[in-house]
Amino acid sequence: MGFLLVCACLLWALVTFLNGFHDASNAVATSVRTRALTPGIATIVVAGFAAAGTFLSTGLGIAFQDQFELALAPGPAGLVMAMAALASAAMWALFTWWRGQPTSQTHGMYGGLVGALVAAITMGHMENTGVWLTLLLAILIPLAVTVLVAPLLSILIMIPAAWLMRYQTPKSADRIGRVSQAIATAAVAFAHGLQDGQRLAVFLLVMTATAGLGFDYGDMHGFEIITAVILGAGMLVGGWRITYTLSTRLVQLDPLRAGMAKVSSSLLVFFGSIAFHLPISSTQSVTTSLLGAGLTQRHMTVNQRRAVEVAAYWLMTPVVTFLVSAVLYLAASPLIG
């Protein structure tokens, strides 16, 4: 049991680091490209605000746990489930980073967890706990909401912003856009910590509880500190390959539109988190908001082929992690005894 717990915690730390490493690009992409922030300052800002977001609301992380029933099988089976889910999420994160694709680490982890749950149920290691409802609430509904609402919200915010800027010189409008981007970059990073940081902290708590260490929600602050440090470290390193995809290959925006897209994405993540406790992906929110802002420009600057490619990776994320996690669980089942 002790060996399995150590392996599970190491995999959790890797996934948490990759979460920050992979998703840092979402917050800094357009800010760096339009020179709203320098690369060094941008990474420090997103790391600090993501860590702060992790501490904001312990209740939100608990709500995610209660709403989506992130329960593991008792004993060694539960730790093997966690290891399979985390390993599949880590492999997919590394692959999509190498490909420069902005995919959701949240959906990767949930897809892996559902795959491990199905494999455990098949092996008779636990009872059916509403696994398909978890898939619907944790992945499909948030994905649909993000794809539909984020670009529309970005357009609705951009229309009055453009009207207010109608008498400004291009230089003045760009300066205002850069300021809004700097503020919105911090907001996106904070929202990322609020969403992903809380879920990762709760997942670590669930793993330790499964191992019988006796931790409960009263100990969340310690788990949040560990999560914030590792998540922030990943953001400080930064996955710049994805930054190039978001800021250049997918869509090209002026500073004002890029800033309004960041504002809309942060609003969606905050509202989805606090009002509905939905696991809204900051990656998908930022990406679709940028696409929405791109549609408000006179000349088409959205790379439609690249947008279809990104959407395909989003759909593949839960499928691939589901299958890989299920296979890993079945392969590791002899460790359960």
Short mmCIF file of C-alpha atoms in Angstrom, two decimals:
data_model
loop_
_atom_site.label_atom_id
_atom_site.label_comp_id
_atom_site.label_asym_id
_atom_site.label_seq_id
_atom_site.Cartn_x
_atom_site.Cartn_y
_atom_site.Cartn_z
CA MET A 1 0.00 0.00 0.00
CA GLY A 2 2.79 2.41 0.89
CA PHE A 3 4.60 1.80 -2.40
CA LEU A 4 1.41 2.38 -4.39
CA LEU A 5 0.70 5.60 -2.50
CA VAL A 6 4.20 6.94 -3.20
CA CYS A 7 3.86 6.12 -6.92
CA ALA A 8 0.40 7.72 -7.04
CA CYS A 9 1.66 10.89 -5.32
CA LEU A 10 4.61 11.16 -7.71
CA LEU A 11 2.28 10.83 -10.69
CA TRP A 12 -0.03 13.43 -9.14
CA ALA A 13 2.90 15.83 -8.77
CA LEU A 14 3.86 15.25 -12.42
CA VAL A 15 0.30 15.92 -13.62
CA THR A 16 0.06 19.06 -11.46
CA PHE A 17 3.36 20.37 -12.85
CA LEU A 18 2.29 19.58 -16.41
CA ASN A 19 -1.03 21.30 -15.77
CA GLY A 20 0.78 24.56 -15.06
CA PHE A 21 3.40 23.95 -17.75
CA HIS A 22 0.80 23.14 -20.41
CA ASP A 23 -1.85 25.72 -19.53
CA ALA A 24 0.43 28.68 -18.81
CA SER A 25 0.38 29.34 -22.55
CA ASN A 26 -3.34 30.08 -22.43
CA ALA A 27 -2.86 33.04 -20.14
CA VAL A 28 0.28 34.54 -21.67
CA ALA A 29 -0.05 33.84 -25.41
CA THR A 30 -1.58 37.06 -26.72
CA SER A 31 -0.14 39.20 -23.92
CA VAL A 32 3.39 38.32 -24.98
CA ARG A 33 2.68 38.53 -28.70
CA THR A 34 1.14 42.03 -28.46
CA ARG A 35 3.83 43.13 -25.98
CA ALA A 36 1.38 43.81 -23.20
CA LEU A 37 3.79 41.93 -20.92
CA THR A 38 7.30 40.64 -21.35
CA PRO A 39 7.70 36.84 -21.27
CA GLY A 40 9.45 36.95 -17.89
CA ILE A 41 6.90 39.18 -16.19
CA ALA A 42 4.00 37.29 -17.78
CA THR A 43 5.13 33.94 -16.40
CA ILE A 44 5.69 35.37 -12.92
CA VAL A 45 2.23 36.99 -12.96
CA VAL A 46 0.40 33.85 -14.06
CA ALA A 47 2.30 31.64 -11.62
CA GLY A 48 1.55 33.94 -8.70
CA PHE A 49 -2.12 34.43 -9.49
CA ALA A 50 -2.68 30.74 -10.25
CA ALA A 51 -1.23 29.89 -6.84
CA ALA A 52 -3.47 32.53 -5.23
CA GLY A 53 -6.53 31.11 -6.99
CA THR A 54 -5.80 27.71 -5.51
CA PHE A 55 -6.31 29.15 -2.02
CA LEU A 56 -9.48 31.12 -2.79
CA SER A 57 -12.25 28.64 -2.04
CA THR A 58 -11.80 25.30 -0.38
CA GLY A 59 -15.55 24.91 -0.63
CA LEU A 60 -15.35 24.95 -4.43
CA GLY A 61 -12.99 21.99 -4.48
CA ILE A 62 -15.23 20.11 -2.07
CA ALA A 63 -18.22 20.91 -4.29
CA PHE A 64 -16.42 19.37 -7.27
CA GLN A 65 -15.78 16.25 -5.20
CA ASP A 66 -19.39 15.97 -4.06
CA GLN A 67 -20.96 16.85 -7.41
CA PHE A 68 -18.92 14.50 -9.59
CA GLU A 69 -18.40 11.71 -7.07
CA LEU A 70 -14.64 11.54 -7.36
CA ALA A 71 -14.60 8.40 -5.28
CA LEU A 72 -11.97 5.73 -5.63
CA ALA A 73 -12.27 2.09 -4.75
CA PRO A 74 -11.06 1.35 -1.22
CA GLY A 75 -7.52 0.15 -0.63
CA PRO A 76 -4.99 -0.76 -3.32
CA ALA A 77 -7.61 -0.81 -6.10
CA GLY A 78 -8.31 2.88 -5.55
CA LEU A 79 -4.64 3.82 -5.73
CA VAL A 80 -4.21 1.81 -8.94
CA MET A 81 -7.24 3.65 -10.33
CA ALA A 82 -5.64 6.98 -9.46
CA MET A 83 -2.32 5.96 -10.98
CA ALA A 84 -3.96 4.85 -14.23
CA ALA A 85 -5.95 8.08 -14.53
CA LEU A 86 -2.96 10.29 -13.74
CA ALA A 87 -0.59 8.39 -16.03
CA SER A 88 -2.97 8.65 -18.99
CA ALA A 89 -3.47 12.38 -18.35
CA ALA A 90 0.30 12.96 -18.13
CA MET A 91 1.02 11.07 -21.36
CA TRP A 92 -1.66 12.97 -23.26
CA ALA A 93 -0.42 16.31 -21.86
CA LEU A 94 3.12 15.61 -23.05
CA PHE A 95 1.94 14.45 -26.46
CA THR A 96 -0.31 17.49 -27.04
CA TRP A 97 2.44 19.84 -25.81
CA TRP A 98 4.82 18.28 -28.33
CA ARG A 99 2.17 18.80 -31.02
CA GLY A 100 1.57 22.38 -29.85
CA GLN A 101 -2.13 21.75 -29.21
CA PRO A 102 -4.06 23.67 -26.49
CA THR A 103 -6.00 20.81 -24.92
CA SER A 104 -7.78 20.62 -21.57
CA GLN A 105 -5.85 18.93 -18.78
CA THR A 106 -9.08 18.88 -16.76
CA HIS A 107 -10.85 16.77 -19.37
CA GLY A 108 -7.79 14.56 -19.72
CA MET A 109 -7.83 13.75 -16.02
CA TYR A 110 -11.58 13.21 -15.91
CA GLY A 111 -11.43 11.01 -19.01
CA GLY A 112 -8.69 8.94 -17.38
CA LEU A 113 -10.64 8.69 -14.14
CA VAL A 114 -13.77 7.48 -15.93
CA GLY A 115 -11.70 4.92 -17.85
CA ALA A 116 -10.21 3.58 -14.64
CA LEU A 117 -13.67 3.49 -13.04
CA VAL A 118 -15.09 1.45 -15.91
CA ALA A 119 -12.15 -0.97 -15.75
CA ALA A 120 -12.53 -1.33 -11.97
CA ILE A 121 -16.25 -2.00 -12.32
CA THR A 122 -15.54 -4.58 -15.04
CA MET A 123 -13.05 -6.32 -12.76
CA GLY A 124 -15.54 -6.28 -9.89
CA HIS A 125 -13.36 -4.05 -7.71
CA MET A 126 -16.14 -1.51 -7.11
CA GLU A 127 -19.81 -0.93 -7.82
CA ASN A 128 -21.22 1.31 -10.52
CA THR A 129 -21.25 4.82 -9.02
CA GLY A 130 -22.90 6.79 -11.83
CA VAL A 131 -19.82 6.78 -14.01
CA TRP A 132 -21.61 7.95 -17.17
CA LEU A 133 -23.24 10.81 -15.30
CA THR A 134 -19.76 11.90 -14.26
CA LEU A 135 -18.68 11.82 -17.92
CA LEU A 136 -21.69 13.95 -18.88
CA LEU A 137 -21.37 16.53 -16.10
CA ALA A 138 -17.59 16.77 -15.97
CA ILE A 139 -16.73 16.75 -19.69
CA LEU A 140 -19.58 16.92 -22.20
CA ILE A 141 -21.73 19.69 -20.70
CA PRO A 142 -18.78 21.99 -19.80
CA LEU A 143 -17.34 21.48 -23.30
CA ALA A 144 -20.65 22.37 -24.95
CA VAL A 145 -21.16 25.40 -22.71
CA THR A 146 -17.65 26.69 -23.37
CA VAL A 147 -17.77 26.25 -27.15
CA LEU A 148 -21.15 27.98 -27.39
CA VAL A 149 -20.90 30.70 -24.74
CA ALA A 150 -17.24 31.80 -24.82
CA PRO A 151 -17.10 33.10 -28.43
CA LEU A 152 -20.54 34.70 -28.12
CA LEU A 153 -19.53 36.44 -24.89
CA SER A 154 -16.31 37.61 -26.53
CA ILE A 155 -18.27 39.13 -29.43
CA LEU A 156 -20.80 40.79 -27.08
CA ILE A 157 -17.98 42.37 -25.05
CA MET A 158 -16.09 43.47 -28.15
CA ILE A 159 -19.04 45.32 -29.72
CA PRO A 160 -19.41 48.01 -26.98
CA ALA A 161 -15.62 48.14 -26.53
CA ALA A 162 -15.17 48.96 -30.23
CA TRP A 163 -17.92 51.60 -29.99
CA LEU A 164 -16.23 53.24 -27.01
CA MET A 165 -12.91 53.27 -28.88
CA ARG A 166 -14.35 54.76 -32.07
CA TYR A 167 -12.78 58.19 -31.51
CA GLN A 168 -9.46 56.89 -30.19
CA THR A 169 -6.36 56.83 -32.34
CA PRO A 170 -5.02 53.35 -33.22
CA LYS A 171 -2.07 53.93 -30.91
CA SER A 172 -4.34 54.87 -28.00
CA ALA A 173 -6.65 51.90 -28.63
CA ASP A 174 -3.67 49.54 -28.70
CA ARG A 175 -2.39 50.98 -25.41
CA ILE A 176 -5.78 50.45 -23.75
CA GLY A 177 -5.89 46.93 -25.18
CA ARG A 178 -2.48 46.10 -23.72
CA VAL A 179 -3.53 47.36 -20.29
CA SER A 180 -6.71 45.27 -20.41
CA GLN A 181 -4.65 42.25 -21.44
CA ALA A 182 -2.26 42.64 -18.53
CA ILE A 183 -5.19 42.73 -16.09
CA ALA A 184 -7.10 39.95 -17.83
CA THR A 185 -3.99 37.74 -17.94
CA ALA A 186 -3.85 37.83 -14.14
CA ALA A 187 -7.61 37.11 -14.02
CA VAL A 188 -7.29 34.09 -16.32
CA ALA A 189 -4.42 32.71 -14.24
CA PHE A 190 -6.38 33.28 -11.03
CA ALA A 191 -9.40 31.49 -12.52
CA HIS A 192 -7.15 28.64 -13.61
CA GLY A 193 -5.93 28.17 -10.06
CA LEU A 194 -9.51 28.40 -8.82
CA GLN A 195 -10.57 25.60 -11.17
CA ASP A 196 -7.63 23.26 -11.69
CA GLY A 197 -5.77 23.98 -8.46
CA GLN A 198 -8.79 23.16 -6.31
CA ARG A 199 -9.55 19.94 -8.20
CA LEU A 200 -5.96 18.73 -7.99
CA ALA A 201 -5.79 19.47 -4.27
CA VAL A 202 -9.00 17.51 -3.66
CA PHE A 203 -7.75 14.64 -5.81
CA LEU A 204 -4.61 14.38 -3.66
CA LEU A 205 -6.79 14.40 -0.55
CA VAL A 206 -8.98 11.62 -1.95
CA MET A 207 -5.91 9.50 -2.74
CA THR A 208 -4.48 9.82 0.75
CA ALA A 209 -7.87 9.08 2.27
CA THR A 210 -8.11 5.98 0.08
CA ALA A 211 -4.79 4.83 1.48
CA GLY A 212 -6.24 5.11 4.99
CA LEU A 213 -4.13 8.04 6.22
CA GLY A 214 -7.14 9.69 7.85
CA PHE A 215 -7.00 13.11 6.17
CA ASP A 216 -10.29 14.98 5.68
CA TYR A 217 -11.52 18.32 4.36
CA GLY A 218 -10.26 20.06 7.47
CA ASP A 219 -6.73 19.43 6.21
CA MET A 220 -7.34 21.06 2.79
CA HIS A 221 -5.04 24.02 3.40
CA GLY A 222 -1.98 21.81 3.51
CA PHE A 223 -2.96 20.11 0.26
CA GLU A 224 -3.64 23.50 -1.33
CA ILE A 225 -0.15 24.73 -0.41
CA ILE A 226 1.47 21.70 -2.03
CA THR A 227 -0.72 22.08 -5.12
CA ALA A 228 -0.07 25.82 -5.45
CA VAL A 229 3.71 25.40 -5.25
CA ILE A 230 3.86 22.66 -7.91
CA LEU A 231 1.28 24.31 -10.19
CA GLY A 232 3.11 27.63 -9.94
CA ALA A 233 6.44 25.96 -10.70
CA GLY A 234 4.98 24.47 -13.87
CA MET A 235 3.70 27.88 -14.95
CA LEU A 236 7.08 29.48 -14.35
CA VAL A 237 8.64 27.04 -16.79
CA GLY A 238 5.85 27.57 -19.34
CA GLY A 239 4.96 25.58 -22.44
CA TRP A 240 5.81 28.09 -25.16
CA ARG A 241 5.05 25.73 -28.06
CA ILE A 242 1.32 26.18 -27.42
CA THR A 243 1.71 29.96 -27.12
CA TYR A 244 2.75 30.10 -30.77
CA THR A 245 -0.34 28.12 -31.80
CA LEU A 246 -2.77 30.38 -29.94
CA SER A 247 -1.24 33.74 -30.83
CA THR A 248 -0.11 33.15 -34.42
CA ARG A 249 -1.20 29.91 -36.06
CA LEU A 250 -4.82 29.89 -34.88
CA VAL A 251 -5.82 33.56 -34.92
CA GLN A 252 -4.12 36.95 -35.08
CA LEU A 253 -5.67 39.77 -33.07
CA ASP A 254 -4.96 43.40 -32.33
CA PRO A 255 -4.27 44.24 -28.65
CA LEU A 256 -7.81 45.48 -27.94
CA ARG A 257 -9.56 42.36 -29.26
CA ALA A 258 -7.05 40.11 -27.55
CA GLY A 259 -7.71 41.92 -24.28
CA MET A 260 -11.49 41.64 -24.59
CA ALA A 261 -11.16 37.93 -25.38
CA LYS A 262 -9.17 37.45 -22.18
CA VAL A 263 -11.81 39.36 -20.21
CA SER A 264 -14.62 37.17 -21.59
CA SER A 265 -12.76 33.92 -20.92
CA SER A 266 -11.98 34.86 -17.32
CA LEU A 267 -15.63 35.85 -16.73
CA LEU A 268 -16.83 32.52 -18.09
CA VAL A 269 -14.47 30.50 -15.90
CA PHE A 270 -15.34 32.51 -12.79
CA PHE A 271 -19.09 32.35 -13.42
CA GLY A 272 -19.04 28.66 -14.29
CA SER A 273 -16.99 27.88 -11.18
CA ILE A 274 -18.82 29.92 -8.58
CA ALA A 275 -22.41 29.89 -9.86
CA PHE A 276 -22.70 26.37 -11.25
CA HIS A 277 -19.59 24.54 -9.98
CA LEU A 278 -18.92 23.38 -13.53
CA PRO A 279 -15.35 22.34 -14.41
CA ILE A 280 -14.90 24.92 -17.18
CA SER A 281 -11.57 24.45 -18.94
CA SER A 282 -9.50 27.64 -19.02
CA THR A 283 -7.77 26.29 -22.14
CA GLN A 284 -11.00 25.91 -24.05
CA SER A 285 -12.42 29.15 -22.70
CA VAL A 286 -9.40 31.20 -23.79
CA THR A 287 -9.15 29.50 -27.19
CA THR A 288 -12.81 29.91 -28.13
CA SER A 289 -12.87 33.49 -26.81
CA LEU A 290 -9.93 34.34 -29.07
CA LEU A 291 -11.79 32.81 -32.02
CA GLY A 292 -14.90 34.83 -31.17
CA ALA A 293 -12.90 38.06 -31.02
CA GLY A 294 -11.29 37.17 -34.34
CA LEU A 295 -14.72 37.05 -35.98
CA THR A 296 -15.28 40.74 -35.15
CA GLN A 297 -12.37 41.89 -37.32
CA ARG A 298 -13.02 43.19 -40.81
CA HIS A 299 -10.62 40.74 -42.39
CA MET A 300 -10.84 37.04 -41.59
CA THR A 301 -7.83 36.21 -39.42
CA VAL A 302 -9.05 32.88 -38.03
CA ASN A 303 -7.24 29.87 -39.45
CA GLN A 304 -10.24 27.61 -40.00
CA ARG A 305 -8.19 24.49 -40.72
CA ARG A 306 -6.23 24.99 -37.50
CA ALA A 307 -9.45 25.59 -35.55
CA VAL A 308 -10.87 22.27 -36.79
CA GLU A 309 -7.63 20.55 -35.80
CA VAL A 310 -7.80 22.01 -32.28
CA ALA A 311 -11.45 20.92 -31.96
CA ALA A 312 -10.49 17.40 -33.02
CA TYR A 313 -7.89 17.23 -30.25
CA TRP A 314 -10.49 18.43 -27.74
CA LEU A 315 -12.81 15.59 -28.73
CA MET A 316 -9.96 13.07 -28.66
CA THR A 317 -8.81 14.10 -25.18
CA PRO A 318 -11.43 12.24 -23.07
CA VAL A 319 -11.55 9.32 -25.52
CA VAL A 320 -7.80 8.71 -25.57
CA THR A 321 -7.30 9.16 -21.83
CA PHE A 322 -10.32 6.94 -21.15
CA LEU A 323 -8.90 4.09 -23.26
CA VAL A 324 -5.31 4.44 -22.03
CA SER A 325 -6.39 4.59 -18.40
CA ALA A 326 -8.62 1.53 -18.75
CA VAL A 327 -5.79 -0.46 -20.34
CA LEU A 328 -3.32 0.68 -17.67
CA TYR A 329 -5.68 -0.32 -14.88
CA LEU A 330 -6.24 -3.76 -16.35
CA ALA A 331 -2.48 -4.20 -16.85
CA ALA A 332 -1.76 -3.14 -13.27
CA SER A 333 -4.57 -5.16 -11.70
CA PRO A 334 -2.16 -7.88 -10.47
CA LEU A 335 -0.77 -5.26 -8.05
CA ILE A 336 -4.14 -5.15 -6.29
CA GLY A 337 -3.90 -8.70 -5.06
#
